[in-house]
PDB file of C-alpha atoms in Angstrom:
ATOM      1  CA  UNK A 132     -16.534-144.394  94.543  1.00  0.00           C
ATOM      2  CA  UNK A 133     -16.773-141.601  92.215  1.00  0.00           C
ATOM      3  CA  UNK A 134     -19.198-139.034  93.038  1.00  0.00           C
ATOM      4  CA  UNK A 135     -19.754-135.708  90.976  1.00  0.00           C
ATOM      5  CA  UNK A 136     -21.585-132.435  92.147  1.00  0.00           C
ATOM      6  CA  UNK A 137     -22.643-129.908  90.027  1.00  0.00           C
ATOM      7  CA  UNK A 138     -23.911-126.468  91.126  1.00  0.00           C
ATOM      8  CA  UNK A 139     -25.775-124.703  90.989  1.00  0.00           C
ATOM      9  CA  UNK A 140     -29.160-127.105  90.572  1.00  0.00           C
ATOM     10  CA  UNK A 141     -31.201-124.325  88.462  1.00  0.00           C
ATOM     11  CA  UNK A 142     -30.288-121.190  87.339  1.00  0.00           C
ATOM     12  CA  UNK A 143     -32.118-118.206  86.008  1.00  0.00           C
ATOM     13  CA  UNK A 144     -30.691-115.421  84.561  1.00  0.00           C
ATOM     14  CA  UNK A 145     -30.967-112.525  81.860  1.00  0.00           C
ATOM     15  CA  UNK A 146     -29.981-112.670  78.529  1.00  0.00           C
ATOM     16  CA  UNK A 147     -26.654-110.882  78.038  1.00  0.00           C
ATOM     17  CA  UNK A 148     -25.032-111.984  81.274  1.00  0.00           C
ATOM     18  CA  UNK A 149     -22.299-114.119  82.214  1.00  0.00           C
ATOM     19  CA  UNK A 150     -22.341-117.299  84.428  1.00  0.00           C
ATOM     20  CA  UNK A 151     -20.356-120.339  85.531  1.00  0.00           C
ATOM     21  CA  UNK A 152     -21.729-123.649  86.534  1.00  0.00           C
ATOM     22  CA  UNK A 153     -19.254-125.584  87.949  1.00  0.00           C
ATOM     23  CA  UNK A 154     -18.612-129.508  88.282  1.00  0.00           C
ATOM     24  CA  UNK A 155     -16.506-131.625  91.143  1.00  0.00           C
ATOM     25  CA  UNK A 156     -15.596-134.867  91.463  1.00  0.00           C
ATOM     26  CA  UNK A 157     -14.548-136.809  94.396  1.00  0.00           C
ATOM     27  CA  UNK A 158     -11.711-138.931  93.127  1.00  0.00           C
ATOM     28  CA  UNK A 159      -8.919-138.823  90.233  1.00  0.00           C
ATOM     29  CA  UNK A 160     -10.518-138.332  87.016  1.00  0.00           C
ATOM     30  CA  UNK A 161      -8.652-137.712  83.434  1.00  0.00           C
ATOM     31  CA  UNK A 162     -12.094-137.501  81.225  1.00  0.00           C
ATOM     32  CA  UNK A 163     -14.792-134.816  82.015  1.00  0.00           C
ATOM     33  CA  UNK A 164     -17.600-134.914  79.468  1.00  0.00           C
ATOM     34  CA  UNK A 165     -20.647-132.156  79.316  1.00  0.00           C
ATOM     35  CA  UNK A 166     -23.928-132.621  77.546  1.00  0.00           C
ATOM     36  CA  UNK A 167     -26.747-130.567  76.943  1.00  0.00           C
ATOM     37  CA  UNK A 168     -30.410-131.923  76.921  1.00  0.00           C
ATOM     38  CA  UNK A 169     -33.474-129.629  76.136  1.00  0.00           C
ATOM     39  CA  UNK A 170     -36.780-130.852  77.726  1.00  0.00           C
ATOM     40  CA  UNK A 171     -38.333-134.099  76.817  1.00  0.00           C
ATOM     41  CA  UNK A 172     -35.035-134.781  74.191  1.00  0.00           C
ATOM     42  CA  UNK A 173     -31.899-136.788  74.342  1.00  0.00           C
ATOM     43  CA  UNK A 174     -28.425-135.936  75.202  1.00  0.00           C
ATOM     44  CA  UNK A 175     -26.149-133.825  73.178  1.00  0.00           C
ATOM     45  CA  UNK A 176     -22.460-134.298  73.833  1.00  0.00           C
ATOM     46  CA  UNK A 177     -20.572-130.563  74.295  1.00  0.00           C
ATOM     47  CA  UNK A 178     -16.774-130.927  75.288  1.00  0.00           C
ATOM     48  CA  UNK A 179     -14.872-133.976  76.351  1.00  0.00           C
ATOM     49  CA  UNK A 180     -11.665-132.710  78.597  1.00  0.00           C
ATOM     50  CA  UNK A 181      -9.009-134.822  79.028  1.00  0.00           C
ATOM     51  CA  UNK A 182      -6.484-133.177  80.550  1.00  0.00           C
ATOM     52  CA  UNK A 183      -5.412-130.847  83.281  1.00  0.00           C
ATOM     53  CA  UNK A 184      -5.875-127.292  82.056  1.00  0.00           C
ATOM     54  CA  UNK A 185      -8.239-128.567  78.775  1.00  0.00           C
ATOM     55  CA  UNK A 186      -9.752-125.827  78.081  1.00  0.00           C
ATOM     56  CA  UNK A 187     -12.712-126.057  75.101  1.00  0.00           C
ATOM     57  CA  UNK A 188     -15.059-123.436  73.429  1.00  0.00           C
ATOM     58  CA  UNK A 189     -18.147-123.406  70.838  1.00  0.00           C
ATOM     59  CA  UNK A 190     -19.649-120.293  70.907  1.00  0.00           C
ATOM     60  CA  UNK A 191     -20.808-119.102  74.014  1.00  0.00           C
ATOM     61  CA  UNK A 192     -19.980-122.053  76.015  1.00  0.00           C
ATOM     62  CA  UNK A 193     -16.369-123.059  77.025  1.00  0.00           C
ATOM     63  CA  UNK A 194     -15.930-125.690  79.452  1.00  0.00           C
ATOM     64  CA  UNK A 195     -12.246-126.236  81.179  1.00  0.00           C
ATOM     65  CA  UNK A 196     -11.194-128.896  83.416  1.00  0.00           C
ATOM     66  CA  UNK A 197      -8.575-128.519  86.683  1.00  0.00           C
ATOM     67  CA  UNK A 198      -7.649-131.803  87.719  1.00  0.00           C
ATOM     68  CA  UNK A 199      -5.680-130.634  90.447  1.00  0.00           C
ATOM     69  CA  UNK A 200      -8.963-129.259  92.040  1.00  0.00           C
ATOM     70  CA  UNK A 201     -10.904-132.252  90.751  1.00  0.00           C
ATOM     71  CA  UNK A 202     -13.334-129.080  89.267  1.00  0.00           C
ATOM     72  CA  UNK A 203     -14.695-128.101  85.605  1.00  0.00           C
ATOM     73  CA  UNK A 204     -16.534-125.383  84.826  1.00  0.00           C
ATOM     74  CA  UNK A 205     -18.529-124.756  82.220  1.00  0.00           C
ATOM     75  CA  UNK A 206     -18.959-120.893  81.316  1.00  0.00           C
ATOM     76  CA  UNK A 207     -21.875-119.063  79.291  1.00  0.00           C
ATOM     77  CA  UNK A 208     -20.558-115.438  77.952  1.00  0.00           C
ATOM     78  CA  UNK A 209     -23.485-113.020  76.797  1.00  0.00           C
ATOM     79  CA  UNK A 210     -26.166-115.976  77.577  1.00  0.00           C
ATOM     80  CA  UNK A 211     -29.022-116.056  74.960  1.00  0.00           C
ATOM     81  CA  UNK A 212     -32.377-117.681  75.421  1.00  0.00           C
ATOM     82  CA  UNK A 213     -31.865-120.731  73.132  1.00  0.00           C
ATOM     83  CA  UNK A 214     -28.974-121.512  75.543  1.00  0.00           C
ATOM     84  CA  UNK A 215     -31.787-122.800  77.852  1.00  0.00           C
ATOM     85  CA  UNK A 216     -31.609-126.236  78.728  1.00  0.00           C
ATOM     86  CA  UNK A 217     -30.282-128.721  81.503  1.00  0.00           C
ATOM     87  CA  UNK A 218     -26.547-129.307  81.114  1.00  0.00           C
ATOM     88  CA  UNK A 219     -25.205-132.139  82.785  1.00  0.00           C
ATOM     89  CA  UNK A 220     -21.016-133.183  83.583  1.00  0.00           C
ATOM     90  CA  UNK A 221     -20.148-136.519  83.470  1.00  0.00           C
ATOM     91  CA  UNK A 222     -16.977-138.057  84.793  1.00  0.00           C
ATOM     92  CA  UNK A 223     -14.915-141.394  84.622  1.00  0.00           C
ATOM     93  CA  UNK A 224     -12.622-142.527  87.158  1.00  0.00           C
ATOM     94  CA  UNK A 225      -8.879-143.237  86.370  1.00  0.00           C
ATOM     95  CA  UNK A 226      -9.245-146.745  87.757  1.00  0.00           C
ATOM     96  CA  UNK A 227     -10.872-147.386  84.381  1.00  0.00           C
ATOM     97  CA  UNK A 228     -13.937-149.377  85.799  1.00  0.00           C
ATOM     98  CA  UNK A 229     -15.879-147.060  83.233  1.00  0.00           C
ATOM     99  CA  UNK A 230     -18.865-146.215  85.571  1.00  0.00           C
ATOM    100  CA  UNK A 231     -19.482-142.900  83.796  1.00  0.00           C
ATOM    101  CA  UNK A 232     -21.047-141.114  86.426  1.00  0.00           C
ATOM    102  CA  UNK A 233     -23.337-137.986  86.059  1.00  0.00           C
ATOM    103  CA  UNK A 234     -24.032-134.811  88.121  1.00  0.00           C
ATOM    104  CA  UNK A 235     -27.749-134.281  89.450  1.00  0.00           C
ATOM    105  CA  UNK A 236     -27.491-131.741  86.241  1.00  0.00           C
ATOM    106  CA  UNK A 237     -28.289-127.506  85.885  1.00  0.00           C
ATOM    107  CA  UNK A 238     -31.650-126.688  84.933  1.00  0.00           C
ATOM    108  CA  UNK A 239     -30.734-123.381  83.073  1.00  0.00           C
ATOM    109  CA  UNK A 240     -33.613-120.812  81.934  1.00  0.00           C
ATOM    110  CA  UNK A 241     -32.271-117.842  80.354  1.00  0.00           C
ATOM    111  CA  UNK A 242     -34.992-114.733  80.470  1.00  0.00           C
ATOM    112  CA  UNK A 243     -35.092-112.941  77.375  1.00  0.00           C
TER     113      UNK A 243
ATOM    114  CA  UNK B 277     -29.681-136.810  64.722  1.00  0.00           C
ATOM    115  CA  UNK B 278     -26.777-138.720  66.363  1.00  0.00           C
ATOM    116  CA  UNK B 279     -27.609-141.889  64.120  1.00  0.00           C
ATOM    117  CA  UNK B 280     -28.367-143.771  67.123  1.00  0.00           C
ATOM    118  CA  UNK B 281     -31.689-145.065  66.709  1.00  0.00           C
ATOM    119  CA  UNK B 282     -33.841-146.759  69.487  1.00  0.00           C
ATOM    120  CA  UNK B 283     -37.215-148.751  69.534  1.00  0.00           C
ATOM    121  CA  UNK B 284     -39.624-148.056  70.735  1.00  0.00           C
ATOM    122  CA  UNK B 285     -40.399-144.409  71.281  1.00  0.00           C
ATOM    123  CA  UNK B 286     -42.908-144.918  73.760  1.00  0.00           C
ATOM    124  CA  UNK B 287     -44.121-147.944  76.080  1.00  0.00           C
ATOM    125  CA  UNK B 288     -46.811-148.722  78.089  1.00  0.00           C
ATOM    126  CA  UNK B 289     -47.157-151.784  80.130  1.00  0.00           C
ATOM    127  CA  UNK B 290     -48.437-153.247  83.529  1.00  0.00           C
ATOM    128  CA  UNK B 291     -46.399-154.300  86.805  1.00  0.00           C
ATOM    129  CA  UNK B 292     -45.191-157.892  86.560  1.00  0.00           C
ATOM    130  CA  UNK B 293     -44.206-157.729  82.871  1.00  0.00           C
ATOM    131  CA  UNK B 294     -41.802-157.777  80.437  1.00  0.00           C
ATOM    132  CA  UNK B 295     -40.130-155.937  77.605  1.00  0.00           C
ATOM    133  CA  UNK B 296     -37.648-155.195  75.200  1.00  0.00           C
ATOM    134  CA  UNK B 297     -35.640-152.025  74.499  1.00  0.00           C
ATOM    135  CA  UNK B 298     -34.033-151.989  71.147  1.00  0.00           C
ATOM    136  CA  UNK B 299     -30.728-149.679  70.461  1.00  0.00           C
ATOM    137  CA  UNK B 300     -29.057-149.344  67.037  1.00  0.00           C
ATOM    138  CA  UNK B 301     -25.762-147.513  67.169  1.00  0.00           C
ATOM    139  CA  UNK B 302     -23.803-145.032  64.991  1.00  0.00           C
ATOM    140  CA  UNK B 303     -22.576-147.154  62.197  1.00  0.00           C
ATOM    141  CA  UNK B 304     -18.864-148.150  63.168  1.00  0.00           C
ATOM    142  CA  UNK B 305     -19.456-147.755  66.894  1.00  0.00           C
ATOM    143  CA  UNK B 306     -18.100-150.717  68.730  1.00  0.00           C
ATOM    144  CA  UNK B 307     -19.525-149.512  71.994  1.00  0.00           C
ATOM    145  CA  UNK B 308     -23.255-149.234  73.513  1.00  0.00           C
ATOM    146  CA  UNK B 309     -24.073-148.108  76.525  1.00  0.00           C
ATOM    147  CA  UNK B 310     -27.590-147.867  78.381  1.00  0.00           C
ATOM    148  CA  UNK B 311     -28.692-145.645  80.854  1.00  0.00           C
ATOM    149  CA  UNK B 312     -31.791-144.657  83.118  1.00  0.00           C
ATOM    150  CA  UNK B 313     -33.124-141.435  83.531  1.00  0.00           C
ATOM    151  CA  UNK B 314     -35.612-140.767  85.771  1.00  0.00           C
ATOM    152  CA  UNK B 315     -36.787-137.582  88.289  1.00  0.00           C
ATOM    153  CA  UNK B 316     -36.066-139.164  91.929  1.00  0.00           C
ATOM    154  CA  UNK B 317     -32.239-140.905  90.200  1.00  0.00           C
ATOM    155  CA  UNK B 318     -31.228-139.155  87.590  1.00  0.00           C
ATOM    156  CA  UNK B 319     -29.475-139.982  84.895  1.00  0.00           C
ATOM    157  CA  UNK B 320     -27.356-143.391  85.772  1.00  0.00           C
ATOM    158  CA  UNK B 321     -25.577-145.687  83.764  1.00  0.00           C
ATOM    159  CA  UNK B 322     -26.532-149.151  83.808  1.00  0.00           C
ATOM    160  CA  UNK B 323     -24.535-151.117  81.447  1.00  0.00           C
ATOM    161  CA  UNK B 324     -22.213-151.191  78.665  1.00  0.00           C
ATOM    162  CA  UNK B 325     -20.804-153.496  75.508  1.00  0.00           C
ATOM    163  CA  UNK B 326     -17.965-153.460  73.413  1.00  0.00           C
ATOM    164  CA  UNK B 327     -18.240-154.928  70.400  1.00  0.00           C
ATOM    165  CA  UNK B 328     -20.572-157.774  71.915  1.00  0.00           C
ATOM    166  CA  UNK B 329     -19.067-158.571  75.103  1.00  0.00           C
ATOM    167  CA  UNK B 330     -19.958-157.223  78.440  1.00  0.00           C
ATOM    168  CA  UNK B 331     -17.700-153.924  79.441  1.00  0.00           C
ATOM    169  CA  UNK B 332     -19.015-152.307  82.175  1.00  0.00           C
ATOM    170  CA  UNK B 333     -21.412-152.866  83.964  1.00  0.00           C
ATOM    171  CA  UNK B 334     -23.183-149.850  87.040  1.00  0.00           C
ATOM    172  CA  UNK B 335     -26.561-149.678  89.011  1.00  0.00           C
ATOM    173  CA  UNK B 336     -28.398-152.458  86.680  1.00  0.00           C
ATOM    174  CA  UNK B 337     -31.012-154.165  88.661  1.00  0.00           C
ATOM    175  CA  UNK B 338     -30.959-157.949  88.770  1.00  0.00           C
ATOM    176  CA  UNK B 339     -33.977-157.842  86.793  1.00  0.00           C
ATOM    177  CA  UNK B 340     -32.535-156.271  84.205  1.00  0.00           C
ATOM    178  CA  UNK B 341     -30.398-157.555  81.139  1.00  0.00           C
ATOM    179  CA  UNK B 342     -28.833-157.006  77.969  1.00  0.00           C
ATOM    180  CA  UNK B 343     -26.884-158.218  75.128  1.00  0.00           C
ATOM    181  CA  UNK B 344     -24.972-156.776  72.161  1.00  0.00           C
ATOM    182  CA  UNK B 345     -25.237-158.879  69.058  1.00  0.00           C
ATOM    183  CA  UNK B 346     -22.992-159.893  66.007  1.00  0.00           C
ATOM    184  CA  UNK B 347     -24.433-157.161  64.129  1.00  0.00           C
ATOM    185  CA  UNK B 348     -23.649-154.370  67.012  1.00  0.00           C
ATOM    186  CA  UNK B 349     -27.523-153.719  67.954  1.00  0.00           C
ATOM    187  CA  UNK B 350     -28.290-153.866  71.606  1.00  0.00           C
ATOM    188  CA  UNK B 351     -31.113-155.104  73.577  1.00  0.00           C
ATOM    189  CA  UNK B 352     -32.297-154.297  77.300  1.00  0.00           C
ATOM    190  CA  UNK B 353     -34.542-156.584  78.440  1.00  0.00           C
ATOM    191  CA  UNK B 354     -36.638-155.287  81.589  1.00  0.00           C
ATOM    192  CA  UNK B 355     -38.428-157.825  83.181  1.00  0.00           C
ATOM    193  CA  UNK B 356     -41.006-158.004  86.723  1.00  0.00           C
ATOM    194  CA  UNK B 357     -42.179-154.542  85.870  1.00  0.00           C
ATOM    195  CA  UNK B 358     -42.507-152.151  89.431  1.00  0.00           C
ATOM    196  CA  UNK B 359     -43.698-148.630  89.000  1.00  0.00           C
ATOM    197  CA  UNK B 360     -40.726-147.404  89.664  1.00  0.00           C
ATOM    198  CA  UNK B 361     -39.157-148.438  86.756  1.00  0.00           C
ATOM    199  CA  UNK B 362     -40.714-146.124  84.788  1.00  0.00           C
ATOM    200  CA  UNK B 363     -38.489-143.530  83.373  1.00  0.00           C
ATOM    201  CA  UNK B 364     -36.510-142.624  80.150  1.00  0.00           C
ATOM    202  CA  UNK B 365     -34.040-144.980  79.020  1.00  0.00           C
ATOM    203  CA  UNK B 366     -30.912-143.644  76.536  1.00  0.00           C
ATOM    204  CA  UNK B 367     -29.074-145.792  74.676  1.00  0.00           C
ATOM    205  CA  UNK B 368     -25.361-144.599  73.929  1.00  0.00           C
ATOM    206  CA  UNK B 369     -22.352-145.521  71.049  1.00  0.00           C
ATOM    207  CA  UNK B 370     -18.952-144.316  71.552  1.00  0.00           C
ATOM    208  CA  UNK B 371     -16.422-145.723  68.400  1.00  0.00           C
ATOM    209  CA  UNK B 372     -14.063-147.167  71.480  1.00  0.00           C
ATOM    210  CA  UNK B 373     -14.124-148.973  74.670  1.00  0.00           C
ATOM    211  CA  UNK B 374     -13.260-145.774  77.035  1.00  0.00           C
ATOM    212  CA  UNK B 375     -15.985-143.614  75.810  1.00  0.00           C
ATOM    213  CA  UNK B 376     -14.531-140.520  74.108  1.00  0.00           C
ATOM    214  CA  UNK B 377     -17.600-138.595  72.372  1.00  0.00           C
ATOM    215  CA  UNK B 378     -20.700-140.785  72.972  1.00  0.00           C
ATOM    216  CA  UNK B 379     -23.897-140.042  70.610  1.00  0.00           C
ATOM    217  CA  UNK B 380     -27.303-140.515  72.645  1.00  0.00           C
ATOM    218  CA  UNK B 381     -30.301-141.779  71.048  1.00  0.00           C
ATOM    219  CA  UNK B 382     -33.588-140.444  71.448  1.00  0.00           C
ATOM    220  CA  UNK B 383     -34.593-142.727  74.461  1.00  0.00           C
ATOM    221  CA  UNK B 384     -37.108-145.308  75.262  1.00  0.00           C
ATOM    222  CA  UNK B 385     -39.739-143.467  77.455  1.00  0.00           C
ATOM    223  CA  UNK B 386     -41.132-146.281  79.563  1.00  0.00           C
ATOM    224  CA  UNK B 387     -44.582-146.042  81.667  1.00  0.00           C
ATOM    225  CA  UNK B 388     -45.538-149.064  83.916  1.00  0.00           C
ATOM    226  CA  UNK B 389     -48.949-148.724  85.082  1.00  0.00           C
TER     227      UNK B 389
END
Protein backbone atom coordinates (compact mmCIF):
# COMPACT_ATOMS: atom_id res chain seq x y z
CA UNK A 1 0.00 0.00 0.00
CA UNK A 2 1.00 3.41 -0.81
CA UNK A 3 2.21 5.42 1.95
CA UNK A 4 3.59 9.11 1.63
CA UNK A 5 5.77 11.10 4.22
CA UNK A 6 6.28 14.52 4.15
CA UNK A 7 8.82 16.44 6.28
CA UNK A 8 9.24 18.38 7.92
CA UNK A 9 5.64 18.49 10.02
CA UNK A 10 5.89 22.46 10.76
CA UNK A 11 8.23 24.81 9.80
CA UNK A 12 9.08 28.30 10.87
CA UNK A 13 11.24 30.45 9.26
CA UNK A 14 12.14 34.19 8.27
CA UNK A 15 11.02 35.95 5.49
CA UNK A 16 13.72 36.08 2.81
CA UNK A 17 15.06 32.57 3.30
CA UNK A 18 15.11 29.52 1.40
CA UNK A 19 13.63 26.06 2.31
CA UNK A 20 12.70 22.63 0.98
CA UNK A 21 9.97 20.43 2.21
CA UNK A 22 10.26 17.29 0.82
CA UNK A 23 7.69 14.35 -0.03
CA UNK A 24 8.31 10.27 -0.29
CA UNK A 25 6.39 7.66 -1.26
CA UNK A 26 6.68 4.06 -0.61
CA UNK A 27 5.81 2.46 -3.91
CA UNK A 28 5.91 3.37 -7.83
CA UNK A 29 4.13 6.47 -8.41
CA UNK A 30 3.89 8.53 -11.93
CA UNK A 31 1.47 11.51 -10.49
CA UNK A 32 2.63 13.72 -7.51
CA UNK A 33 0.12 16.48 -6.82
CA UNK A 34 0.76 19.52 -4.11
CA UNK A 35 -1.91 21.72 -2.63
CA UNK A 36 -1.91 24.52 -0.48
CA UNK A 37 -4.66 25.14 2.22
CA UNK A 38 -4.67 28.31 4.50
CA UNK A 39 -6.45 27.79 7.89
CA UNK A 40 -10.06 26.98 8.14
CA UNK A 41 -10.21 27.01 3.87
CA UNK A 42 -10.23 24.41 1.20
CA UNK A 43 -7.58 22.99 -0.92
CA UNK A 44 -5.79 24.78 -3.64
CA UNK A 45 -4.15 22.58 -6.24
CA UNK A 46 -0.20 23.86 -6.94
CA UNK A 47 1.72 21.46 -9.41
CA UNK A 48 0.74 18.09 -10.70
CA UNK A 49 4.19 16.10 -11.73
CA UNK A 50 4.00 13.44 -13.87
CA UNK A 51 7.10 12.45 -14.74
CA UNK A 52 10.60 11.65 -13.64
CA UNK A 53 12.57 14.88 -13.51
CA UNK A 54 9.04 17.22 -13.77
CA UNK A 55 10.13 20.00 -12.61
CA UNK A 56 7.27 23.03 -12.07
CA UNK A 57 7.45 26.72 -10.84
CA UNK A 58 4.89 29.71 -9.93
CA UNK A 59 6.61 32.20 -8.27
CA UNK A 60 8.36 31.32 -5.34
CA UNK A 61 7.36 27.80 -5.22
CA UNK A 62 8.71 25.06 -7.61
CA UNK A 63 7.97 21.61 -6.88
CA UNK A 64 10.03 18.65 -8.84
CA UNK A 65 9.46 15.07 -8.71
CA UNK A 66 12.41 12.07 -8.79
CA UNK A 67 10.78 8.95 -9.36
CA UNK A 68 13.80 7.07 -9.14
CA UNK A 69 14.03 8.16 -5.40
CA UNK A 70 10.26 7.92 -5.04
CA UNK A 71 10.91 11.87 -3.56
CA UNK A 72 9.41 15.48 -4.53
CA UNK A 73 10.30 18.43 -3.16
CA UNK A 74 8.70 21.37 -3.05
CA UNK A 75 11.07 24.56 -2.71
CA UNK A 76 10.22 28.22 -1.35
CA UNK A 77 13.02 30.87 -2.69
CA UNK A 78 13.01 34.32 -0.73
CA UNK A 79 9.84 33.01 1.45
CA UNK A 80 7.29 35.84 2.14
CA UNK A 81 4.69 35.84 4.85
CA UNK A 82 1.58 35.27 2.66
CA UNK A 83 3.39 32.02 1.70
CA UNK A 84 2.11 30.77 5.12
CA UNK A 85 -0.06 27.96 5.03
CA UNK A 86 -0.12 24.01 5.29
CA UNK A 87 0.99 22.43 2.02
CA UNK A 88 0.18 19.00 1.56
CA UNK A 89 1.68 16.16 -1.43
CA UNK A 90 -0.53 13.80 -2.64
CA UNK A 91 0.35 10.69 -4.58
CA UNK A 92 -1.32 7.90 -6.77
CA UNK A 93 -0.01 4.58 -7.23
CA UNK A 94 0.84 3.19 -10.76
CA UNK A 95 -1.41 0.20 -10.13
CA UNK A 96 -4.15 2.71 -10.94
CA UNK A 97 -6.48 1.73 -7.94
CA UNK A 98 -6.73 5.67 -7.61
CA UNK A 99 -6.44 5.81 -3.74
CA UNK A 100 -4.97 9.32 -3.85
CA UNK A 101 -3.17 9.29 -0.80
CA UNK A 102 -1.99 12.40 1.22
CA UNK A 103 1.03 13.28 3.44
CA UNK A 104 0.30 14.19 7.24
CA UNK A 105 0.95 17.84 5.48
CA UNK A 106 3.67 21.04 6.49
CA UNK A 107 2.31 23.53 8.69
CA UNK A 108 4.46 26.48 7.32
CA UNK A 109 4.59 30.00 9.27
CA UNK A 110 6.79 32.39 7.68
CA UNK A 111 7.96 35.33 10.33
CA UNK A 112 7.93 38.57 8.82
CA UNK B 1 -13.46 29.98 -6.28
CA UNK B 2 -12.85 26.54 -7.87
CA UNK B 3 -16.66 26.39 -8.98
CA UNK B 4 -17.13 23.49 -6.85
CA UNK B 5 -19.85 24.27 -4.65
CA UNK B 6 -20.92 22.20 -1.52
CA UNK B 7 -24.00 22.25 0.90
CA UNK B 8 -24.06 22.84 3.62
CA UNK B 9 -21.38 25.06 5.06
CA UNK B 10 -21.84 24.07 8.45
CA UNK B 11 -23.70 21.09 10.38
CA UNK B 12 -24.67 20.32 13.59
CA UNK B 13 -26.28 17.17 14.66
CA UNK B 14 -26.49 14.48 17.49
CA UNK B 15 -24.91 10.81 17.68
CA UNK B 16 -27.21 8.25 16.09
CA UNK B 17 -28.25 10.44 13.13
CA UNK B 18 -28.25 11.09 9.78
CA UNK B 19 -27.31 13.48 7.02
CA UNK B 20 -26.65 14.58 3.73
CA UNK B 21 -23.59 16.24 2.16
CA UNK B 22 -24.29 17.88 -1.11
CA UNK B 23 -21.29 18.48 -3.81
CA UNK B 24 -21.77 20.33 -7.13
CA UNK B 25 -18.77 20.09 -9.41
CA UNK B 26 -16.92 22.33 -11.91
CA UNK B 27 -19.21 22.39 -14.84
CA UNK B 28 -17.82 19.64 -17.34
CA UNK B 29 -16.14 17.62 -14.60
CA UNK B 30 -16.98 14.00 -14.99
CA UNK B 31 -15.27 13.12 -11.75
CA UNK B 32 -16.12 13.75 -7.85
CA UNK B 33 -14.31 12.76 -5.26
CA UNK B 34 -14.94 13.06 -1.34
CA UNK B 35 -12.66 13.22 1.31
CA UNK B 36 -12.34 13.55 5.25
CA UNK B 37 -10.31 15.82 6.99
CA UNK B 38 -9.96 15.71 10.39
CA UNK B 39 -6.95 16.48 13.26
CA UNK B 40 -6.22 12.76 14.63
CA UNK B 41 -6.54 11.32 10.33
CA UNK B 42 -5.88 13.77 8.22
CA UNK B 43 -6.89 14.36 5.12
CA UNK B 44 -8.14 10.80 3.49
CA UNK B 45 -9.96 10.01 0.57
CA UNK B 46 -13.04 8.19 0.88
CA UNK B 47 -14.66 7.75 -2.38
CA UNK B 48 -14.87 8.66 -5.88
CA UNK B 49 -17.37 8.78 -9.20
CA UNK B 50 -16.95 9.08 -12.68
CA UNK B 51 -19.53 10.30 -14.46
CA UNK B 52 -22.13 8.42 -12.11
CA UNK B 53 -20.64 5.18 -11.51
CA UNK B 54 -18.55 4.14 -8.63
CA UNK B 55 -14.52 4.64 -9.37
CA UNK B 56 -12.69 4.33 -6.48
CA UNK B 57 -13.44 3.73 -3.60
CA UNK B 58 -10.59 4.25 0.05
CA UNK B 59 -11.16 4.37 3.92
CA UNK B 60 -15.18 4.93 3.61
CA UNK B 61 -16.83 3.56 6.62
CA UNK B 62 -19.66 1.10 6.12
CA UNK B 63 -21.85 3.69 7.35
CA UNK B 64 -21.12 5.84 4.89
CA UNK B 65 -22.46 6.25 1.19
CA UNK B 66 -22.71 8.10 -1.86
CA UNK B 67 -23.99 8.48 -5.26
CA UNK B 68 -23.31 10.62 -8.34
CA UNK B 69 -26.41 11.49 -10.26
CA UNK B 70 -27.49 12.02 -14.00
CA UNK B 71 -26.90 15.56 -13.60
CA UNK B 72 -23.12 15.06 -12.12
CA UNK B 73 -24.00 16.37 -8.40
CA UNK B 74 -22.86 14.13 -5.64
CA UNK B 75 -24.25 13.14 -2.40
CA UNK B 76 -22.54 11.62 0.86
CA UNK B 77 -24.84 10.31 3.00
CA UNK B 78 -23.43 9.83 6.71
CA UNK B 79 -25.50 7.88 8.73
CA UNK B 80 -25.28 6.41 12.85
CA UNK B 81 -23.54 9.62 13.75
CA UNK B 82 -20.29 8.85 16.46
CA UNK B 83 -18.33 11.82 17.63
CA UNK B 84 -15.71 10.96 15.84
CA UNK B 85 -17.06 11.65 12.73
CA UNK B 86 -16.88 15.04 13.11
CA UNK B 87 -14.48 16.73 10.86
CA UNK B 88 -14.29 18.68 7.50
CA UNK B 89 -15.44 16.99 4.55
CA UNK B 90 -14.06 18.25 0.78
CA UNK B 91 -15.68 17.43 -2.08
CA UNK B 92 -13.36 17.21 -5.30
CA UNK B 93 -13.94 17.38 -9.52
CA UNK B 94 -11.21 16.45 -11.75
CA UNK B 95 -12.51 16.68 -15.82
CA UNK B 96 -11.16 12.78 -16.06
CA UNK B 97 -11.17 9.53 -14.36
CA UNK B 98 -7.27 9.60 -13.20
CA UNK B 99 -7.42 12.86 -11.47
CA UNK B 100 -5.12 15.36 -13.21
CA UNK B 101 -5.83 18.95 -11.55
CA UNK B 102 -8.69 18.40 -9.04
CA UNK B 103 -10.65 21.72 -7.81
CA UNK B 104 -11.70 21.40 -3.96
CA UNK B 105 -14.77 22.87 -2.71
CA UNK B 106 -15.10 24.74 0.31
CA UNK B 107 -15.98 21.68 2.58
CA UNK B 108 -18.78 20.52 4.70
CA UNK B 109 -17.62 21.24 8.34
CA UNK B 110 -19.50 18.61 10.31
CA UNK B 111 -19.99 18.71 14.33
CA UNK B 112 -21.76 15.69 16.00
CA UNK B 113 -22.57 16.47 19.45
Amino acid sequence: ELKVEQNPLFLSMQEGKNYTIYCNYSTTSDRLYWYRQDPGKSLESLFVLLSNGAVKQEGRLMASLDTKARLSTLHITAAVHDLSATYFCAALPMNRDDKIIFGKGTRLHILP
Amino acid sequence: DSGVTQTPKHLITATGQRVTLRCSPRSGDLSVYWYQQSLDQGLQFLIQYYNGEERAKGNILERFSAQQFPDLHSELNLSSLELGDSALYFCASSTQGLPYEQYFGPGTRLTVT
